[in-house]
Amino acid sequence: EPEVTQTPSHQVTQMGQEVILRCVPISNHLYFYWYRQILGQKVEFLVSFYNNEISEKSEIFDDQFSVERPDGSNFTLKIRSTKLEDSAMYFCASSGAGGRTDTQYFGPGTRLTVL
Amino acid sequence: GQQVMQIPQYQHVQEGEDFTTYCNSSTTLSNIQWYKQRPGGHPVFLIQLVKSGEVKKQKRLTFQFGEAKKNSSLHITATQTTDVGTYFCSEEGGSEKLVFGKGTKLTVNP
């Protein structure tokens, strides 16, 4: 069964450093998402991406964040200057061509630790 | 903003007991999804409910969508230790994004 993959599984960085989290969505999906989950809390939406552009972003997704689909398979989340409060699990998700009622499938996540 | 309220926040049961988690919204939902997250894992899609009053079953799991499409429930019959995890409901926040509830963390004592 196709699945979303993410790398790395764990990223440790110093405050102020840039990090890039990588995702390979399910191959025939058209919508891509990033969510984050601070330890012990609920999953929060960051950004959705469709047709090579951001379709929606939350208030969490400020100027320090950016997303990119550099080729036909990868989808990346960049945090330019990490802060301590960016420490969280970051989940990539993708969904197919059905749009709003289509199921979103989540990757295994990247645990980001900012020291 | 949109939000779905989930209760209870925690539930401890003995293996073999039933378990129910509830999800409520102040607004009418177009649909609702249920996800399960094992400890240290990622959200895994369980089901989507779309129709008013819809009831769906997956083995020991029964999902219901209220008649007014403002609430939903997940019921597990005769829990097993493999049911341990956090169960989240989510709704589409007016667009493609999912808005998650805070989840119900289920622990099962063998």
mmCIF file of N, CA and C in Angstrom, chain B residues 2-108:
data_model
loop_
_atom_site.group_PDB
_atom_site.id
_atom_site.type_symbol
_atom_site.label_atom_id
_atom_site.label_comp_id
_atom_site.label_asym_id
_atom_site.label_seq_id
_atom_site.Cartn_x
_atom_site.Cartn_y
_atom_site.Cartn_z
ATOM 1 N N GLN B 2 -12.724 27.582 13.745
ATOM 2 C CA GLN B 2 -13.451 26.317 13.886
ATOM 3 C C GLN B 2 -12.746 25.450 14.927
ATOM 4 N N GLN B 3 -13.526 24.738 15.686
ATOM 5 C CA GLN B 3 -12.931 23.758 16.565
ATOM 6 C C GLN B 3 -13.942 22.679 16.882
ATOM 7 N N VAL B 4 -13.406 21.506 17.129
ATOM 8 C CA VAL B 4 -14.210 20.397 17.565
ATOM 9 C C VAL B 4 -13.749 20.030 18.966
ATOM 10 N N MET B 5 -14.706 19.799 19.831
ATOM 11 C CA MET B 5 -14.439 19.475 21.223
ATOM 12 C C MET B 5 -14.576 17.980 21.406
ATOM 13 N N GLN B 6 -13.584 17.400 22.056
ATOM 14 C CA GLN B 6 -13.608 15.972 22.290
ATOM 15 C C GLN B 6 -13.637 15.673 23.772
ATOM 16 N N ILE B 7 -14.458 14.714 24.142
ATOM 17 C CA ILE B 7 -14.480 14.226 25.513
ATOM 18 C C ILE B 7 -14.613 12.717 25.524
ATOM 19 N N PRO B 8 -14.054 12.072 26.550
ATOM 20 C CA PRO B 8 -13.193 12.639 27.578
ATOM 21 C C PRO B 8 -11.776 12.862 27.046
ATOM 22 N N GLN B 9 -10.949 13.521 27.815
ATOM 23 C CA GLN B 9 -9.570 13.725 27.416
ATOM 24 C C GLN B 9 -8.761 12.448 27.623
ATOM 25 N N TYR B 10 -9.078 11.737 28.704
ATOM 26 C CA TYR B 10 -8.418 10.474 29.019
ATOM 27 C C TYR B 10 -9.471 9.438 29.370
ATOM 28 N N GLN B 11 -9.163 8.186 29.057
ATOM 29 C CA GLN B 11 -10.031 7.088 29.444
ATOM 30 C C GLN B 11 -9.164 5.865 29.736
ATOM 31 N N HIS B 12 -9.341 5.346 30.959
ATOM 32 C CA HIS B 12 -8.634 4.118 31.327
ATOM 33 C C HIS B 12 -9.663 3.014 31.457
ATOM 34 N N VAL B 13 -9.454 1.910 30.797
ATOM 35 C CA VAL B 13 -10.401 0.801 30.870
ATOM 36 C C VAL B 13 -9.637 -0.492 31.130
ATOM 37 N N GLN B 14 -10.379 -1.460 31.629
ATOM 38 C CA GLN B 14 -9.850 -2.819 31.723
ATOM 39 C C GLN B 14 -10.083 -3.498 30.381
ATOM 40 N N GLU B 15 -9.159 -4.322 30.015
ATOM 41 C CA GLU B 15 -9.326 -5.068 28.769
ATOM 42 C C GLU B 15 -10.665 -5.791 28.787
ATOM 43 N N GLY B 16 -11.396 -5.669 27.700
ATOM 44 C CA GLY B 16 -12.712 -6.286 27.614
ATOM 45 C C GLY B 16 -13.857 -5.315 27.837
ATOM 46 N N GLU B 17 -13.557 -4.180 28.460
ATOM 47 C CA GLU B 17 -14.594 -3.161 28.643
ATOM 48 C C GLU B 17 -14.784 -2.375 27.357
ATOM 49 N N ASP B 18 -15.929 -1.711 27.268
ATOM 50 C CA ASP B 18 -16.201 -0.875 26.116
ATOM 51 C C ASP B 18 -15.635 0.532 26.334
ATOM 52 N N PHE B 19 -15.501 1.255 25.241
ATOM 53 C CA PHE B 19 -14.943 2.613 25.276
ATOM 54 C C PHE B 19 -15.681 3.468 24.265
ATOM 55 N N THR B 20 -15.981 4.705 24.661
ATOM 56 C CA THR B 20 -16.606 5.640 23.736
ATOM 57 C C THR B 20 -15.960 7.009 23.872
ATOM 58 N N THR B 21 -15.700 7.643 22.761
ATOM 59 C CA THR B 21 -15.234 9.015 22.729
ATOM 60 C C THR B 21 -16.193 9.834 21.894
ATOM 61 N N TYR B 22 -16.375 11.098 22.287
ATOM 62 C CA TYR B 22 -17.367 11.943 21.661
ATOM 63 C C TYR B 22 -16.707 13.199 21.092
ATOM 64 N N CYS B 23 -17.256 13.635 19.994
ATOM 65 C CA CYS B 23 -16.745 14.815 19.316
ATOM 66 C C CYS B 23 -17.930 15.744 19.051
ATOM 67 N N ASN B 24 -17.795 17.008 19.458
ATOM 68 C CA ASN B 24 -18.900 17.951 19.307
ATOM 69 C C ASN B 24 -18.445 19.240 18.657
ATOM 70 N N SER B 25 -19.330 19.795 17.858
ATOM 71 C CA SER B 25 -19.053 21.061 17.193
ATOM 72 C C SER B 25 -20.239 21.988 17.381
ATOM 73 N N SER B 26 -19.959 23.279 17.445
ATOM 74 C CA SER B 26 -21.042 24.254 17.567
ATOM 75 C C SER B 26 -21.658 24.567 16.202
ATOM 76 N N THR B 27 -20.965 24.176 15.149
ATOM 77 C CA THR B 27 -21.459 24.431 13.802
ATOM 78 C C THR B 27 -21.701 23.114 13.068
ATOM 79 N N THR B 28 -22.503 23.161 12.038
ATOM 80 C CA THR B 28 -22.779 21.971 11.233
ATOM 81 C C THR B 28 -21.536 21.606 10.433
ATOM 82 N N LEU B 29 -21.198 20.344 10.489
ATOM 83 C CA LEU B 29 -19.992 19.871 9.811
ATOM 84 C C LEU B 29 -20.346 19.286 8.456
ATOM 85 N N SER B 30 -19.481 19.505 7.482
ATOM 86 C CA SER B 30 -19.712 18.879 6.173
ATOM 87 C C SER B 30 -19.368 17.391 6.255
ATOM 88 N N ASN B 31 -18.362 17.068 7.002
ATOM 89 C CA ASN B 31 -18.000 15.677 7.222
ATOM 90 C C ASN B 31 -17.098 15.608 8.443
ATOM 91 N N ILE B 32 -16.801 14.437 8.905
ATOM 92 C CA ILE B 32 -15.907 14.274 10.043
ATOM 93 C C ILE B 32 -15.035 13.056 9.795
ATOM 94 N N GLN B 33 -13.794 13.156 10.241
ATOM 95 C CA GLN B 33 -12.865 12.050 10.100
ATOM 96 C C GLN B 33 -12.410 11.614 11.500
ATOM 97 N N TRP B 34 -12.094 10.358 11.612
ATOM 98 C CA TRP B 34 -11.507 9.830 12.844
ATOM 99 C C TRP B 34 -10.136 9.254 12.525
ATOM 100 N N TYR B 35 -9.187 9.604 13.370
ATOM 101 C CA TYR B 35 -7.816 9.111 13.251
ATOM 102 C C TYR B 35 -7.400 8.471 14.578
ATOM 103 N N LYS B 36 -6.489 7.509 14.476
ATOM 104 C CA LYS B 36 -5.897 6.902 15.666
ATOM 105 C C LYS B 36 -4.395 7.147 15.637
ATOM 106 N N GLN B 37 -3.855 7.532 16.770
ATOM 107 C CA GLN B 37 -2.412 7.746 16.869
ATOM 108 C C GLN B 37 -1.877 6.890 18.008
ATOM 109 N N ARG B 38 -1.078 5.908 17.654
ATOM 110 C CA ARG B 38 -0.437 5.097 18.685
ATOM 111 C C ARG B 38 0.647 5.917 19.367
ATOM 112 N N PRO B 39 1.015 5.574 20.595
ATOM 113 C CA PRO B 39 2.102 6.302 21.275
ATOM 114 C C PRO B 39 3.354 6.347 20.415
ATOM 115 N N GLY B 40 3.869 7.547 20.176
ATOM 116 C CA GLY B 40 5.059 7.712 19.350
ATOM 117 C C GLY B 40 4.818 7.585 17.863
ATOM 118 N N GLY B 41 3.572 7.402 17.469
ATOM 119 C CA GLY B 41 3.258 7.204 16.053
ATOM 120 C C GLY B 41 2.632 8.415 15.410
ATOM 121 N N HIS B 42 2.091 8.190 14.232
ATOM 122 C CA HIS B 42 1.471 9.268 13.485
ATOM 123 C C HIS B 42 -0.022 8.998 13.343
ATOM 124 N N PRO B 43 -0.806 10.027 13.030
ATOM 125 C CA PRO B 43 -2.250 9.813 12.851
ATOM 126 C C PRO B 43 -2.515 8.850 11.694
ATOM 127 N N VAL B 44 -3.323 7.860 11.975
ATOM 128 C CA VAL B 44 -3.709 6.885 10.962
ATOM 129 C C VAL B 44 -5.205 7.009 10.729
ATOM 130 N N PHE B 45 -5.555 7.213 9.495
ATOM 131 C CA PHE B 45 -6.953 7.412 9.128
ATOM 132 C C PHE B 45 -7.773 6.168 9.451
ATOM 133 N N LEU B 46 -8.907 6.378 10.110
ATOM 134 C CA LEU B 46 -9.825 5.275 10.395
ATOM 135 C C LEU B 46 -11.039 5.318 9.488
ATOM 136 N N ILE B 47 -11.723 6.477 9.474
ATOM 137 C CA ILE B 47 -12.979 6.536 8.742
ATOM 138 C C ILE B 47 -13.365 7.993 8.485
ATOM 139 N N GLN B 48 -14.206 8.174 7.488
ATOM 140 C CA GLN B 48 -14.821 9.464 7.254
ATOM 141 C C GLN B 48 -16.340 9.269 7.226
ATOM 142 N N LEU B 49 -17.049 10.168 7.904
ATOM 143 C CA LEU B 49 -18.503 10.160 7.914
ATOM 144 C C LEU B 49 -18.989 11.411 7.209
ATOM 145 N N VAL B 50 -19.978 11.245 6.362
ATOM 146 C CA VAL B 50 -20.436 12.367 5.547
ATOM 147 C C VAL B 50 -21.929 12.640 5.723
ATOM 148 N N LYS B 51 -22.700 11.570 5.832
ATOM 149 C CA LYS B 51 -24.157 11.731 5.825
ATOM 150 C C LYS B 51 -24.733 11.887 7.221
ATOM 151 N N SER B 52 -25.771 12.663 7.337
ATOM 152 C CA SER B 52 -26.491 12.834 8.588
ATOM 153 C C SER B 52 -26.974 11.487 9.105
ATOM 154 N N GLY B 53 -26.699 11.209 10.386
ATOM 155 C CA GLY B 53 -27.146 9.971 10.992
ATOM 156 C C GLY B 53 -26.385 8.733 10.575
ATOM 157 N N GLU B 54 -25.291 8.923 9.856
ATOM 158 C CA GLU B 54 -24.542 7.788 9.327
ATOM 159 C C GLU B 54 -23.926 6.954 10.445
ATOM 160 N N VAL B 55 -23.956 5.661 10.279
ATOM 161 C CA VAL B 55 -23.315 4.718 11.192
ATOM 162 C C VAL B 55 -22.446 3.777 10.360
ATOM 163 N N LYS B 56 -21.190 3.682 10.745
ATOM 164 C CA LYS B 56 -20.281 2.767 10.052
ATOM 165 C C LYS B 56 -19.586 1.885 11.085
ATOM 166 N N LYS B 57 -19.320 0.667 10.690
ATOM 167 C CA LYS B 57 -18.651 -0.265 11.592
ATOM 168 C C LYS B 57 -17.392 -0.806 10.951
ATOM 169 N N GLN B 58 -16.369 -0.955 11.798
ATOM 170 C CA GLN B 58 -15.135 -1.620 11.409
ATOM 171 C C GLN B 58 -14.818 -2.592 12.536
ATOM 172 N N LYS B 59 -15.167 -3.835 12.355
ATOM 173 C CA LYS B 59 -14.942 -4.877 13.359
ATOM 174 C C LYS B 59 -15.522 -4.409 14.692
ATOM 175 N N ARG B 60 -14.704 -4.144 15.694
ATOM 176 C CA ARG B 60 -15.216 -3.762 17.015
ATOM 177 C C ARG B 60 -15.457 -2.249 17.147
ATOM 178 N N LEU B 61 -15.191 -1.497 16.097
ATOM 179 C CA LEU B 61 -15.342 -0.045 16.144
ATOM 180 C C LEU B 61 -16.639 0.363 15.448
ATOM 181 N N THR B 62 -17.411 1.225 16.120
ATOM 182 C CA THR B 62 -18.640 1.764 15.544
ATOM 183 C C THR B 62 -18.563 3.282 15.568
ATOM 184 N N PHE B 63 -18.762 3.869 14.418
ATOM 185 C CA PHE B 63 -18.689 5.314 14.250
ATOM 186 C C PHE B 63 -20.081 5.837 13.928
ATOM 187 N N GLN B 64 -20.439 6.957 14.573
ATOM 188 C CA GLN B 64 -21.741 7.556 14.309
ATOM 189 C C GLN B 64 -21.583 9.043 14.024
ATOM 190 N N PHE B 65 -22.414 9.533 13.134
ATOM 191 C CA PHE B 65 -22.491 10.955 12.837
ATOM 192 C C PHE B 65 -23.893 11.395 13.202
ATOM 193 N N GLY B 66 -23.998 12.449 13.994
ATOM 194 C CA GLY B 66 -25.291 12.878 14.489
ATOM 195 C C GLY B 66 -26.237 13.341 13.388
ATOM 196 N N GLU B 67 -27.511 13.335 13.714
ATOM 197 C CA GLU B 67 -28.533 13.737 12.732
ATOM 198 C C GLU B 67 -28.336 15.180 12.297
ATOM 199 N N ALA B 68 -27.914 16.021 13.237
ATOM 200 C CA ALA B 68 -27.700 17.433 12.915
ATOM 201 C C ALA B 68 -26.297 17.697 12.374
ATOM 202 N N LYS B 69 -25.498 16.645 12.271
ATOM 203 C CA LYS B 69 -24.107 16.758 11.784
ATOM 204 C C LYS B 69 -23.293 17.734 12.628
ATOM 205 N N LYS B 70 -23.558 17.707 13.943
ATOM 206 C CA LYS B 70 -22.782 18.541 14.855
ATOM 207 C C LYS B 70 -22.014 17.696 15.861
ATOM 208 N N ASN B 71 -22.232 16.398 15.845
ATOM 209 C CA ASN B 71 -21.517 15.557 16.789
ATOM 210 C C ASN B 71 -21.272 14.186 16.192
ATOM 211 N N SER B 72 -20.319 13.521 16.771
ATOM 212 C CA SER B 72 -19.939 12.200 16.292
ATOM 213 C C SER B 72 -19.400 11.401 17.467
ATOM 214 N N SER B 73 -19.430 10.108 17.334
ATOM 215 C CA SER B 73 -18.883 9.257 18.386
ATOM 216 C C SER B 73 -18.159 8.069 17.771
ATOM 217 N N LEU B 74 -17.205 7.583 18.547
ATOM 218 C CA LEU B 74 -16.488 6.351 18.219
ATOM 219 C C LEU B 74 -16.634 5.417 19.413
ATOM 220 N N HIS B 75 -17.151 4.252 19.174
ATOM 221 C CA HIS B 75 -17.358 3.270 20.234
ATOM 222 C C HIS B 75 -16.547 2.023 19.926
ATOM 223 N N ILE B 76 -15.791 1.564 20.907
ATOM 224 C CA ILE B 76 -15.044 0.316 20.754
ATOM 225 C C ILE B 76 -15.644 -0.714 21.700
ATOM 226 N N THR B 77 -16.030 -1.820 21.159
ATOM 227 C CA THR B 77 -16.591 -2.913 21.965
ATOM 228 C C THR B 77 -15.473 -3.854 22.405
ATOM 229 N N ALA B 78 -15.501 -4.221 23.673
ATOM 230 C CA ALA B 78 -14.543 -5.202 24.204
ATOM 231 C C ALA B 78 -13.109 -4.833 23.855
ATOM 232 N N THR B 79 -12.616 -3.772 24.468
ATOM 233 C CA THR B 79 -11.289 -3.256 24.143
ATOM 234 C C THR B 79 -10.206 -4.311 24.316
ATOM 235 N N GLN B 80 -9.175 -4.152 23.506
ATOM 236 C CA GLN B 80 -7.983 -4.983 23.585
ATOM 237 C C GLN B 80 -6.773 -4.073 23.788
ATOM 238 N N THR B 81 -5.668 -4.649 24.222
ATOM 239 C CA THR B 81 -4.479 -3.817 24.470
ATOM 240 C C THR B 81 -3.990 -3.149 23.186
ATOM 241 N N THR B 82 -4.315 -3.728 22.054
ATOM 242 C CA THR B 82 -3.912 -3.117 20.774
ATOM 243 C C THR B 82 -4.708 -1.859 20.454
ATOM 244 N N ASP B 83 -5.772 -1.588 21.220
ATOM 245 C CA ASP B 83 -6.568 -0.381 20.979
ATOM 246 C C ASP B 83 -5.941 0.852 21.633
ATOM 247 N N VAL B 84 -4.881 0.658 22.405
ATOM 248 C CA VAL B 84 -4.233 1.773 23.096
ATOM 249 C C VAL B 84 -3.791 2.841 22.099
ATOM 250 N N GLY B 85 -4.021 4.098 22.464
ATOM 251 C CA GLY B 85 -3.605 5.202 21.607
ATOM 252 C C GLY B 85 -4.506 6.400 21.847
ATOM 253 N N THR B 86 -4.296 7.427 21.059
ATOM 254 C CA THR B 86 -5.137 8.619 21.128
ATOM 255 C C THR B 86 -6.023 8.669 19.896
ATOM 256 N N TYR B 87 -7.292 8.854 20.126
ATOM 257 C CA TYR B 87 -8.266 8.904 19.038
ATOM 258 C C TYR B 87 -8.671 10.360 18.820
ATOM 259 N N PHE B 88 -8.452 10.817 17.606
ATOM 260 C CA PHE B 88 -8.767 12.191 17.239
ATOM 261 C C PHE B 88 -9.928 12.223 16.256
ATOM 262 N N CYS B 89 -10.830 13.169 16.466
ATOM 263 C CA CYS B 89 -11.749 13.498 15.390
ATOM 264 C C CYS B 89 -11.208 14.740 14.708
ATOM 265 N N SER B 90 -11.583 14.921 13.467
ATOM 266 C CA SER B 90 -11.150 16.103 12.738
ATOM 267 C C SER B 90 -12.237 16.497 11.763
ATOM 268 N N GLU B 91 -12.271 17.790 11.466
ATOM 269 C CA GLU B 91 -13.227 18.270 10.474
ATOM 270 C C GLU B 91 -12.492 19.156 9.495
ATOM 271 N N GLU B 92 -13.034 19.226 8.323
ATOM 272 C CA GLU B 92 -12.413 20.073 7.308
ATOM 273 C C GLU B 92 -12.784 21.508 7.615
ATOM 274 N N GLY B 93 -11.770 22.317 7.943
ATOM 275 C CA GLY B 93 -12.010 23.680 8.390
ATOM 276 C C GLY B 93 -12.377 24.633 7.271
ATOM 277 N N GLY B 94 -13.368 24.288 6.505
ATOM 278 C CA GLY B 94 -13.821 25.192 5.456
ATOM 279 C C GLY B 94 -12.963 25.159 4.200
ATOM 280 N N SER B 95 -11.982 24.256 4.200
ATOM 281 C CA SER B 95 -11.076 24.190 3.048
ATOM 282 C C SER B 95 -10.445 22.811 3.071
ATOM 283 N N GLU B 96 -9.237 22.673 2.544
ATOM 284 C CA GLU B 96 -8.621 21.345 2.562
ATOM 285 C C GLU B 96 -8.060 20.984 3.932
ATOM 286 N N LYS B 97 -7.827 21.976 4.794
ATOM 287 C CA LYS B 97 -7.125 21.672 6.035
ATOM 288 C C LYS B 97 -8.026 20.896 6.980
ATOM 289 N N LEU B 98 -7.396 20.087 7.821
ATOM 290 C CA LEU B 98 -8.105 19.371 8.862
ATOM 291 C C LEU B 98 -7.924 20.109 10.180
ATOM 292 N N VAL B 99 -9.018 20.258 10.895
ATOM 293 C CA VAL B 99 -8.980 20.837 12.231
ATOM 294 C C VAL B 99 -9.238 19.693 13.198
ATOM 295 N N PHE B 100 -8.246 19.408 14.019
ATOM 296 C CA PHE B 100 -8.317 18.272 14.919
ATOM 297 C C PHE B 100 -8.850 18.663 16.286
ATOM 298 N N GLY B 101 -9.569 17.720 16.899
ATOM 299 C CA GLY B 101 -9.872 17.849 18.304
ATOM 300 C C GLY B 101 -8.626 17.531 19.117
ATOM 301 N N LYS B 102 -8.737 17.689 20.432
ATOM 302 C CA LYS B 102 -7.590 17.447 21.299
ATOM 303 C C LYS B 102 -7.341 15.968 21.541
ATOM 304 N N GLY B 103 -8.289 15.149 21.153
ATOM 305 C CA GLY B 103 -8.089 13.716 21.247
ATOM 306 C C GLY B 103 -8.512 13.120 22.574
ATOM 307 N N THR B 104 -8.791 11.838 22.539
ATOM 308 C CA THR B 104 -9.042 11.066 23.744
ATOM 309 C C THR B 104 -7.961 10.002 23.831
ATOM 310 N N LYS B 105 -7.214 10.055 24.909
ATOM 311 C CA LYS B 105 -6.135 9.084 25.105
ATOM 312 C C LYS B 105 -6.681 7.867 25.834
ATOM 313 N N LEU B 106 -6.616 6.731 25.176
ATOM 314 C CA LEU B 106 -7.129 5.481 25.735
ATOM 315 C C LEU B 106 -5.992 4.610 26.226
ATOM 316 N N THR B 107 -6.091 4.202 27.467
ATOM 317 C CA THR B 107 -5.181 3.186 27.992
ATOM 318 C C THR B 107 -6.006 1.967 28.390
ATOM 319 N N VAL B 108 -5.462 0.802 28.133
ATOM 320 C CA VAL B 108 -6.161 -0.442 28.397
ATOM 321 C C VAL B 108 -5.313 -1.293 29.329
#
